[in-house]
Amino acid sequence: SQQGEEDPQALSIQEGENATMNCSYKTSINNLQWYRQNSGRGLVHLILIRSNEREKHSGRLRVTLDTSKKSSSLLITASRAADTASYFCATDAKDAGNMLTFGGGTRLMVKP
Amino acid sequence: DTEVTQTPKHLVMGMTNKKSLKCEQHMGHRAMYWYKQKAKKPPELMFVYSYEKLSINESVPSRFSPECPNSSLLNLHLHALQPEDSALYLCASSQDEDRYYGYTFGSGTRLTVV
C-alpha cells in the first residue's frame, strides 16, 4: 500500500534553478525520510526528519515537515545535472512496526 | 563497510525454475527488508526480518520464500514465478531499534521472468 502522495510527478528545470517536491501522507509518523533513485538503481537515503522537527538542512537540501497538514517538502537549491533522478518520500508510521512506506515519487530532470 | 550487497544484479528465469536472490550487510543492522519495485512505481514492501525473525509479510504469494540464515544474510527464494513478477527486487537494512538513521539499500536485482 502507498502511504504518501508526491507532487509533482515530474519536474523539469534548468541547471542552477531550485527544485521543490512535496509529499503528503495519511497517518501519524515517527519520522519521514527522503530518498533518491537513479534510473532503476538502488535508493540512496538523503535525509530523515523526525516528527518533532519542522525543518532540516543537509548541504543543498532543505526538508520541511508540517505534521498538522501531514505534509513535507524537499527543496534542492542550485540544482545540477547530476541531481537528475527520482525522489521518493517515505514514512515510518507509528504503531506500524518496522516498515517504511514510499510515496509515488517525483521524477526530476535537470537540464544542463 | 557501509553497503548492502545484492547478487545477482540481473536474473532471467523461466516460470518453472527455482532461483535465489542474495543480500548481505556487515553494518550490524538487525532489521532487513525485501522490497519489489515495478517500473516508474515506488518500492513496495514484501518482507521484514527483525533479529533474524520474520516480523512482517505483506501478503506476498508463497512462490516468494524469504530466509534469514544469520544477522548478515537475507535470501529470497523464487519458485514458479509469473511474468508479472518481473521487477527490481531491492534489499535494505536498518538499525532496528533506532528510528533515526534511515535505511541502507542495495543496488537491486533486476528480475525477468520468461
PDB file of C-alpha atoms in Angstrom:
ATOM      1  CA  SER A   1       0.000   0.000   0.000  1.00  0.00           C
ATOM      2  CA  GLN A   2       1.141   3.553  -0.640  1.00  0.00           C
ATOM      3  CA  GLN A   3       1.188   5.936   2.305  1.00  0.00           C
ATOM      4  CA  GLY A   4       2.235   9.131   0.593  1.00  0.00           C
ATOM      5  CA  GLU A   5       1.452  11.089  -2.490  1.00  0.00           C
ATOM      6  CA  GLU A   6       4.071  13.224  -4.174  1.00  0.00           C
ATOM      7  CA  ASP A   7       3.639  16.327  -6.186  1.00  0.00           C
ATOM      8  CA  PRO A   8       4.598  16.957  -8.893  1.00  0.00           C
ATOM      9  CA  GLN A   9       5.007  13.548 -10.517  1.00  0.00           C
ATOM     10  CA  ALA A  10       7.579  15.010 -12.885  1.00  0.00           C
ATOM     11  CA  LEU A  11       9.627  18.209 -12.845  1.00  0.00           C
ATOM     12  CA  SER A  12      11.986  19.627 -15.451  1.00  0.00           C
ATOM     13  CA  ILE A  13      14.246  22.579 -14.624  1.00  0.00           C
ATOM     14  CA  GLN A  14      17.449  24.237 -15.821  1.00  0.00           C
ATOM     15  CA  GLU A  15      20.736  23.778 -14.047  1.00  0.00           C
ATOM     16  CA  GLY A  16      21.132  26.343 -11.291  1.00  0.00           C
ATOM     17  CA  GLU A  17      17.417  26.612 -10.545  1.00  0.00           C
ATOM     18  CA  ASN A  18      15.816  25.341  -7.358  1.00  0.00           C
ATOM     19  CA  ALA A  19      13.589  22.254  -7.313  1.00  0.00           C
ATOM     20  CA  THR A  20      10.767  21.753  -4.832  1.00  0.00           C
ATOM     21  CA  MET A  21       8.965  18.454  -4.316  1.00  0.00           C
ATOM     22  CA  ASN A  22       6.032  17.914  -1.988  1.00  0.00           C
ATOM     23  CA  CYS A  23       4.816  14.856  -0.141  1.00  0.00           C
ATOM     24  CA  SER A  24       1.552  14.245   1.687  1.00  0.00           C
ATOM     25  CA  TYR A  25       0.812  11.288   3.926  1.00  0.00           C
ATOM     26  CA  LYS A  26      -2.109   9.863   5.843  1.00  0.00           C
ATOM     27  CA  THR A  27      -1.180   8.530   9.282  1.00  0.00           C
ATOM     28  CA  SER A  28       0.826   9.638  12.315  1.00  0.00           C
ATOM     29  CA  ILE A  29       4.519   9.124  11.831  1.00  0.00           C
ATOM     30  CA  ASN A  30       7.735   8.588  13.774  1.00  0.00           C
ATOM     31  CA  ASN A  31       9.753  10.165  11.002  1.00  0.00           C
ATOM     32  CA  LEU A  32       9.714  10.977   7.309  1.00  0.00           C
ATOM     33  CA  GLN A  33      12.613  10.220   5.003  1.00  0.00           C
ATOM     34  CA  TRP A  34      13.633  11.289   1.506  1.00  0.00           C
ATOM     35  CA  TYR A  35      15.450   9.010  -0.923  1.00  0.00           C
ATOM     36  CA  ARG A  36      16.957   9.441  -4.388  1.00  0.00           C
ATOM     37  CA  GLN A  37      16.974   6.756  -7.058  1.00  0.00           C
ATOM     38  CA  ASN A  38      18.984   6.967 -10.248  1.00  0.00           C
ATOM     39  CA  SER A  39      17.447   5.170 -13.231  1.00  0.00           C
ATOM     40  CA  GLY A  40      16.388   1.809 -11.799  1.00  0.00           C
ATOM     41  CA  ARG A  41      19.245   1.523  -9.317  1.00  0.00           C
ATOM     42  CA  GLY A  42      19.119   1.261  -5.542  1.00  0.00           C
ATOM     43  CA  LEU A  43      17.753   4.029  -3.361  1.00  0.00           C
ATOM     44  CA  VAL A  44      20.058   6.424  -1.557  1.00  0.00           C
ATOM     45  CA  HIS A  45      18.989   7.874   1.769  1.00  0.00           C
ATOM     46  CA  LEU A  46      19.134  11.670   1.659  1.00  0.00           C
ATOM     47  CA  ILE A  47      17.662  12.995   4.875  1.00  0.00           C
ATOM     48  CA  LEU A  48      15.441  11.984   7.783  1.00  0.00           C
ATOM     49  CA  ILE A  49      13.231  14.387   9.705  1.00  0.00           C
ATOM     50  CA  ARG A  50      11.646  13.359  12.970  1.00  0.00           C
ATOM     51  CA  SER A  51       8.017  14.054  13.803  1.00  0.00           C
ATOM     52  CA  ASN A  52       9.014  16.695  16.368  1.00  0.00           C
ATOM     53  CA  GLU A  53      11.230  18.577  13.888  1.00  0.00           C
ATOM     54  CA  ARG A  54       9.992  21.212  11.472  1.00  0.00           C
ATOM     55  CA  GLU A  55      12.981  21.837   9.239  1.00  0.00           C
ATOM     56  CA  LYS A  56      16.277  20.178   8.442  1.00  0.00           C
ATOM     57  CA  HIS A  57      19.194  21.004   6.168  1.00  0.00           C
ATOM     58  CA  SER A  58      21.876  18.890   4.550  1.00  0.00           C
ATOM     59  CA  GLY A  59      24.127  20.603   2.034  1.00  0.00           C
ATOM     60  CA  ARG A  60      21.912  21.839  -0.810  1.00  0.00           C
ATOM     61  CA  LEU A  61      18.888  20.010   0.603  1.00  0.00           C
ATOM     62  CA  ARG A  62      16.229  21.536   2.808  1.00  0.00           C
ATOM     63  CA  VAL A  63      13.352  19.481   4.159  1.00  0.00           C
ATOM     64  CA  THR A  64      10.316  20.794   5.982  1.00  0.00           C
ATOM     65  CA  LEU A  65       7.663  18.859   7.858  1.00  0.00           C
ATOM     66  CA  ASP A  66       4.188  20.010   8.836  1.00  0.00           C
ATOM     67  CA  THR A  67       2.562  17.277  10.912  1.00  0.00           C
ATOM     68  CA  SER A  68      -0.682  19.237  11.248  1.00  0.00           C
ATOM     69  CA  LYS A  69      -1.084  19.128   7.464  1.00  0.00           C
ATOM     70  CA  LYS A  70       0.623  15.742   7.154  1.00  0.00           C
ATOM     71  CA  SER A  71       2.945  17.098   4.509  1.00  0.00           C
ATOM     72  CA  SER A  72       6.634  17.543   3.771  1.00  0.00           C
ATOM     73  CA  SER A  73       8.676  19.289   1.138  1.00  0.00           C
ATOM     74  CA  LEU A  74      12.157  18.733  -0.261  1.00  0.00           C
ATOM     75  CA  LEU A  75      13.990  21.726  -1.718  1.00  0.00           C
ATOM     76  CA  ILE A  76      17.142  21.218  -3.777  1.00  0.00           C
ATOM     77  CA  THR A  77      18.934  24.509  -4.281  1.00  0.00           C
ATOM     78  CA  ALA A  78      21.242  25.395  -7.164  1.00  0.00           C
ATOM     79  CA  SER A  79      20.436  22.170  -8.980  1.00  0.00           C
ATOM     80  CA  ARG A  80      22.961  20.302 -11.084  1.00  0.00           C
ATOM     81  CA  ALA A  81      22.555  17.877 -13.990  1.00  0.00           C
ATOM     82  CA  ALA A  82      23.742  15.136 -11.608  1.00  0.00           C
ATOM     83  CA  ASP A  83      20.635  15.732  -9.485  1.00  0.00           C
ATOM     84  CA  THR A  84      18.537  14.165 -12.260  1.00  0.00           C
ATOM     85  CA  ALA A  85      16.821  11.216 -10.573  1.00  0.00           C
ATOM     86  CA  SER A  86      13.579  10.085  -8.974  1.00  0.00           C
ATOM     87  CA  TYR A  87      12.945  11.340  -5.464  1.00  0.00           C
ATOM     88  CA  PHE A  88      10.764   9.461  -3.007  1.00  0.00           C
ATOM     89  CA  CYS A  89       9.409  10.390   0.373  1.00  0.00           C
ATOM     90  CA  ALA A  90       8.897   7.524   2.798  1.00  0.00           C
ATOM     91  CA  THR A  91       7.100   7.419   6.114  1.00  0.00           C
ATOM     92  CA  ASP A  92       7.879   5.437   9.217  1.00  0.00           C
ATOM     93  CA  ALA A  93       4.377   5.248  10.650  1.00  0.00           C
ATOM     94  CA  LYS A  94       3.626   4.990  14.355  1.00  0.00           C
ATOM     95  CA  ASP A  95       2.325   1.642  15.570  1.00  0.00           C
ATOM     96  CA  ALA A  96       3.188   0.039  12.244  1.00  0.00           C
ATOM     97  CA  GLY A  97       6.249  -1.909  13.259  1.00  0.00           C
ATOM     98  CA  ASN A  98       9.425  -1.769  11.238  1.00  0.00           C
ATOM     99  CA  MET A  99       8.155  -0.719   7.883  1.00  0.00           C
ATOM    100  CA  LEU A 100       8.873   2.180   5.595  1.00  0.00           C
ATOM    101  CA  THR A 101       6.149   3.090   3.111  1.00  0.00           C
ATOM    102  CA  PHE A 102       7.017   5.050  -0.009  1.00  0.00           C
ATOM    103  CA  GLY A 103       5.184   7.764  -1.856  1.00  0.00           C
ATOM    104  CA  GLY A 104       4.748   7.725  -5.621  1.00  0.00           C
ATOM    105  CA  GLY A 105       7.914   9.703  -6.316  1.00  0.00           C
ATOM    106  CA  THR A 106       8.869  12.768  -8.320  1.00  0.00           C
ATOM    107  CA  ARG A 107      10.969  12.363 -11.465  1.00  0.00           C
ATOM    108  CA  LEU A 108      13.332  15.316 -11.621  1.00  0.00           C
ATOM    109  CA  MET A 109      15.197  16.251 -14.776  1.00  0.00           C
ATOM    110  CA  VAL A 110      17.842  18.973 -14.563  1.00  0.00           C
ATOM    111  CA  LYS A 111      18.893  20.223 -17.966  1.00  0.00           C
ATOM    112  CA  PRO A 112      22.470  21.444 -18.395  1.00  0.00           C
TER     113      PRO A 112
ATOM    114  CA  ASP B   1      31.641  -1.488   5.405  1.00  0.00           C
ATOM    115  CA  THR B   2      28.575   0.673   4.850  1.00  0.00           C
ATOM    116  CA  GLU B   3      26.986  -1.198   1.976  1.00  0.00           C
ATOM    117  CA  VAL B   4      24.242  -3.661   1.258  1.00  0.00           C
ATOM    118  CA  THR B   5      25.374  -6.090  -1.435  1.00  0.00           C
ATOM    119  CA  GLN B   6      22.854  -7.847  -3.651  1.00  0.00           C
ATOM    120  CA  THR B   7      23.553 -10.689  -6.057  1.00  0.00           C
ATOM    121  CA  PRO B   8      22.962 -11.310  -8.845  1.00  0.00           C
ATOM    122  CA  LYS B   9      22.473  -7.885 -10.432  1.00  0.00           C
ATOM    123  CA  HIS B  10      20.425  -9.363 -13.257  1.00  0.00           C
ATOM    124  CA  LEU B  11      18.481 -12.628 -13.443  1.00  0.00           C
ATOM    125  CA  VAL B  12      16.411 -14.172 -16.197  1.00  0.00           C
ATOM    126  CA  MET B  13      14.420 -17.221 -15.216  1.00  0.00           C
ATOM    127  CA  GLY B  14      11.724 -19.415 -16.664  1.00  0.00           C
ATOM    128  CA  MET B  15       8.406 -19.976 -14.949  1.00  0.00           C
ATOM    129  CA  THR B  16       9.432 -23.478 -13.869  1.00  0.00           C
ATOM    130  CA  ASN B  17      12.831 -22.500 -12.493  1.00  0.00           C
ATOM    131  CA  LYS B  18      13.947 -22.196  -8.900  1.00  0.00           C
ATOM    132  CA  LYS B  19      16.380 -19.392  -8.121  1.00  0.00           C
ATOM    133  CA  SER B  20      17.524 -17.356  -5.136  1.00  0.00           C
ATOM    134  CA  LEU B  21      18.360 -13.716  -4.599  1.00  0.00           C
ATOM    135  CA  LYS B  22      21.002 -12.911  -2.018  1.00  0.00           C
ATOM    136  CA  CYS B  23      21.578  -9.887   0.178  1.00  0.00           C
ATOM    137  CA  GLU B  24      24.446  -9.245   2.580  1.00  0.00           C
ATOM    138  CA  GLN B  25      25.359  -6.460   5.008  1.00  0.00           C
ATOM    139  CA  HIS B  26      28.089  -6.128   7.617  1.00  0.00           C
ATOM    140  CA  MET B  27      26.938  -2.969   9.369  1.00  0.00           C
ATOM    141  CA  GLY B  28      25.497  -4.812  12.359  1.00  0.00           C
ATOM    142  CA  HIS B  29      21.974  -3.862  11.306  1.00  0.00           C
ATOM    143  CA  ARG B  30      19.387  -6.142  12.900  1.00  0.00           C
ATOM    144  CA  ALA B  31      16.487  -5.392  10.562  1.00  0.00           C
ATOM    145  CA  MET B  32      16.482  -6.418   6.908  1.00  0.00           C
ATOM    146  CA  TYR B  33      13.870  -5.936   4.226  1.00  0.00           C
ATOM    147  CA  TRP B  34      12.809  -7.075   0.773  1.00  0.00           C
ATOM    148  CA  TYR B  35      11.065  -4.583  -1.497  1.00  0.00           C
ATOM    149  CA  LYS B  36       9.679  -5.078  -5.003  1.00  0.00           C
ATOM    150  CA  GLN B  37       9.672  -2.211  -7.479  1.00  0.00           C
ATOM    151  CA  LYS B  38       7.943  -2.125 -10.842  1.00  0.00           C
ATOM    152  CA  ALA B  39       8.997   0.396 -13.473  1.00  0.00           C
ATOM    153  CA  LYS B  40       8.100   4.005 -12.624  1.00  0.00           C
ATOM    154  CA  LYS B  41       6.467   2.916  -9.367  1.00  0.00           C
ATOM    155  CA  PRO B  42       7.591   3.255  -5.743  1.00  0.00           C
ATOM    156  CA  PRO B  43       9.130   0.306  -3.896  1.00  0.00           C
ATOM    157  CA  GLU B  44       6.565  -1.929  -2.215  1.00  0.00           C
ATOM    158  CA  LEU B  45       7.405  -3.769   0.978  1.00  0.00           C
ATOM    159  CA  MET B  46       7.397  -7.561   0.804  1.00  0.00           C
ATOM    160  CA  PHE B  47       9.052  -8.858   3.974  1.00  0.00           C
ATOM    161  CA  VAL B  48      10.673  -7.578   7.158  1.00  0.00           C
ATOM    162  CA  TYR B  49      13.128  -9.536   9.280  1.00  0.00           C
ATOM    163  CA  SER B  50      13.925  -8.261  12.744  1.00  0.00           C
ATOM    164  CA  TYR B  51      16.642 -10.016  14.722  1.00  0.00           C
ATOM    165  CA  GLU B  52      16.587 -12.835  12.159  1.00  0.00           C
ATOM    166  CA  LYS B  53      12.877 -13.492  12.633  1.00  0.00           C
ATOM    167  CA  LEU B  54      10.202 -12.742  10.074  1.00  0.00           C
ATOM    168  CA  SER B  55       8.146  -9.937  11.544  1.00  0.00           C
ATOM    169  CA  ILE B  56       6.153  -8.666   8.570  1.00  0.00           C
ATOM    170  CA  ASN B  57       4.869 -10.470   5.484  1.00  0.00           C
ATOM    171  CA  GLU B  58       2.847  -8.122   3.328  1.00  0.00           C
ATOM    172  CA  SER B  59       0.584 -10.830   1.910  1.00  0.00           C
ATOM    173  CA  VAL B  60       3.217 -11.955  -0.551  1.00  0.00           C
ATOM    174  CA  PRO B  61       2.420 -15.078  -2.656  1.00  0.00           C
ATOM    175  CA  SER B  62       4.067 -18.271  -1.459  1.00  0.00           C
ATOM    176  CA  ARG B  63       6.136 -18.514  -4.644  1.00  0.00           C
ATOM    177  CA  PHE B  64       8.368 -15.977  -2.855  1.00  0.00           C
ATOM    178  CA  SER B  65      10.052 -17.509   0.192  1.00  0.00           C
ATOM    179  CA  PRO B  66      12.369 -15.412   2.370  1.00  0.00           C
ATOM    180  CA  GLU B  67      15.114 -16.784   4.565  1.00  0.00           C
ATOM    181  CA  CYS B  68      17.453 -15.140   7.046  1.00  0.00           C
ATOM    182  CA  PRO B  69      20.290 -17.603   7.821  1.00  0.00           C
ATOM    183  CA  ASN B  70      22.109 -15.149  10.098  1.00  0.00           C
ATOM    184  CA  SER B  71      22.194 -11.481  11.020  1.00  0.00           C
ATOM    185  CA  SER B  72      24.207 -10.548   7.914  1.00  0.00           C
ATOM    186  CA  LEU B  73      22.412 -12.506   5.207  1.00  0.00           C
ATOM    187  CA  LEU B  74      18.967 -12.400   3.673  1.00  0.00           C
ATOM    188  CA  ASN B  75      17.792 -14.621   0.856  1.00  0.00           C
ATOM    189  CA  LEU B  76      14.697 -14.590  -1.310  1.00  0.00           C
ATOM    190  CA  HIS B  77      13.897 -17.974  -2.839  1.00  0.00           C
ATOM    191  CA  LEU B  78      11.877 -17.890  -6.043  1.00  0.00           C
ATOM    192  CA  HIS B  79       9.827 -20.742  -7.472  1.00  0.00           C
ATOM    193  CA  ALA B  80       7.179 -20.962 -10.187  1.00  0.00           C
ATOM    194  CA  LEU B  81       7.131 -17.246 -10.798  1.00  0.00           C
ATOM    195  CA  GLN B  82       4.884 -15.493 -13.280  1.00  0.00           C
ATOM    196  CA  PRO B  83       5.902 -12.931 -15.921  1.00  0.00           C
ATOM    197  CA  GLU B  84       4.187 -10.215 -13.856  1.00  0.00           C
ATOM    198  CA  ASP B  85       6.745 -10.882 -11.105  1.00  0.00           C
ATOM    199  CA  SER B  86       9.384  -9.291 -13.312  1.00  0.00           C
ATOM    200  CA  ALA B  87      10.655  -6.274 -11.368  1.00  0.00           C
ATOM    201  CA  LEU B  88      13.586  -4.768  -9.495  1.00  0.00           C
ATOM    202  CA  TYR B  89      13.985  -6.506  -6.139  1.00  0.00           C
ATOM    203  CA  LEU B  90      15.606  -4.340  -3.511  1.00  0.00           C
ATOM    204  CA  CYS B  91      17.117  -5.395  -0.216  1.00  0.00           C
ATOM    205  CA  ALA B  92      17.594  -2.911   2.615  1.00  0.00           C
ATOM    206  CA  SER B  93      18.789  -2.893   6.196  1.00  0.00           C
ATOM    207  CA  SER B  94      18.423  -0.607   9.192  1.00  0.00           C
ATOM    208  CA  GLN B  95      19.334  -0.370  12.843  1.00  0.00           C
ATOM    209  CA  ASP B  96      16.250  -1.995  14.262  1.00  0.00           C
ATOM    210  CA  GLU B  97      15.571  -0.070  17.434  1.00  0.00           C
ATOM    211  CA  ASP B  98      16.901   3.265  16.285  1.00  0.00           C
ATOM    212  CA  ARG B  99      14.386   5.024  14.080  1.00  0.00           C
ATOM    213  CA  TYR B 100      16.659   7.989  13.342  1.00  0.00           C
ATOM    214  CA  TYR B 101      19.059   6.797  10.682  1.00  0.00           C
ATOM    215  CA  GLY B 102      17.115   5.645   7.660  1.00  0.00           C
ATOM    216  CA  TYR B 103      17.588   2.541   5.586  1.00  0.00           C
ATOM    217  CA  THR B 104      20.567   1.433   3.511  1.00  0.00           C
ATOM    218  CA  PHE B 105      19.522  -0.074   0.201  1.00  0.00           C
ATOM    219  CA  GLY B 106      21.360  -2.417  -2.116  1.00  0.00           C
ATOM    220  CA  SER B 107      21.532  -1.777  -5.861  1.00  0.00           C
ATOM    221  CA  GLY B 108      18.875  -4.370  -6.509  1.00  0.00           C
ATOM    222  CA  THR B 109      18.392  -7.465  -8.654  1.00  0.00           C
ATOM    223  CA  ARG B 110      16.670  -6.880 -11.980  1.00  0.00           C
ATOM    224  CA  LEU B 111      14.496  -9.996 -12.420  1.00  0.00           C
ATOM    225  CA  THR B 112      12.911 -11.015 -15.706  1.00  0.00           C
ATOM    226  CA  VAL B 113      10.545 -13.983 -15.768  1.00  0.00           C
ATOM    227  CA  VAL B 114      10.064 -15.515 -19.208  1.00  0.00           C
TER     228      VAL B 114
END
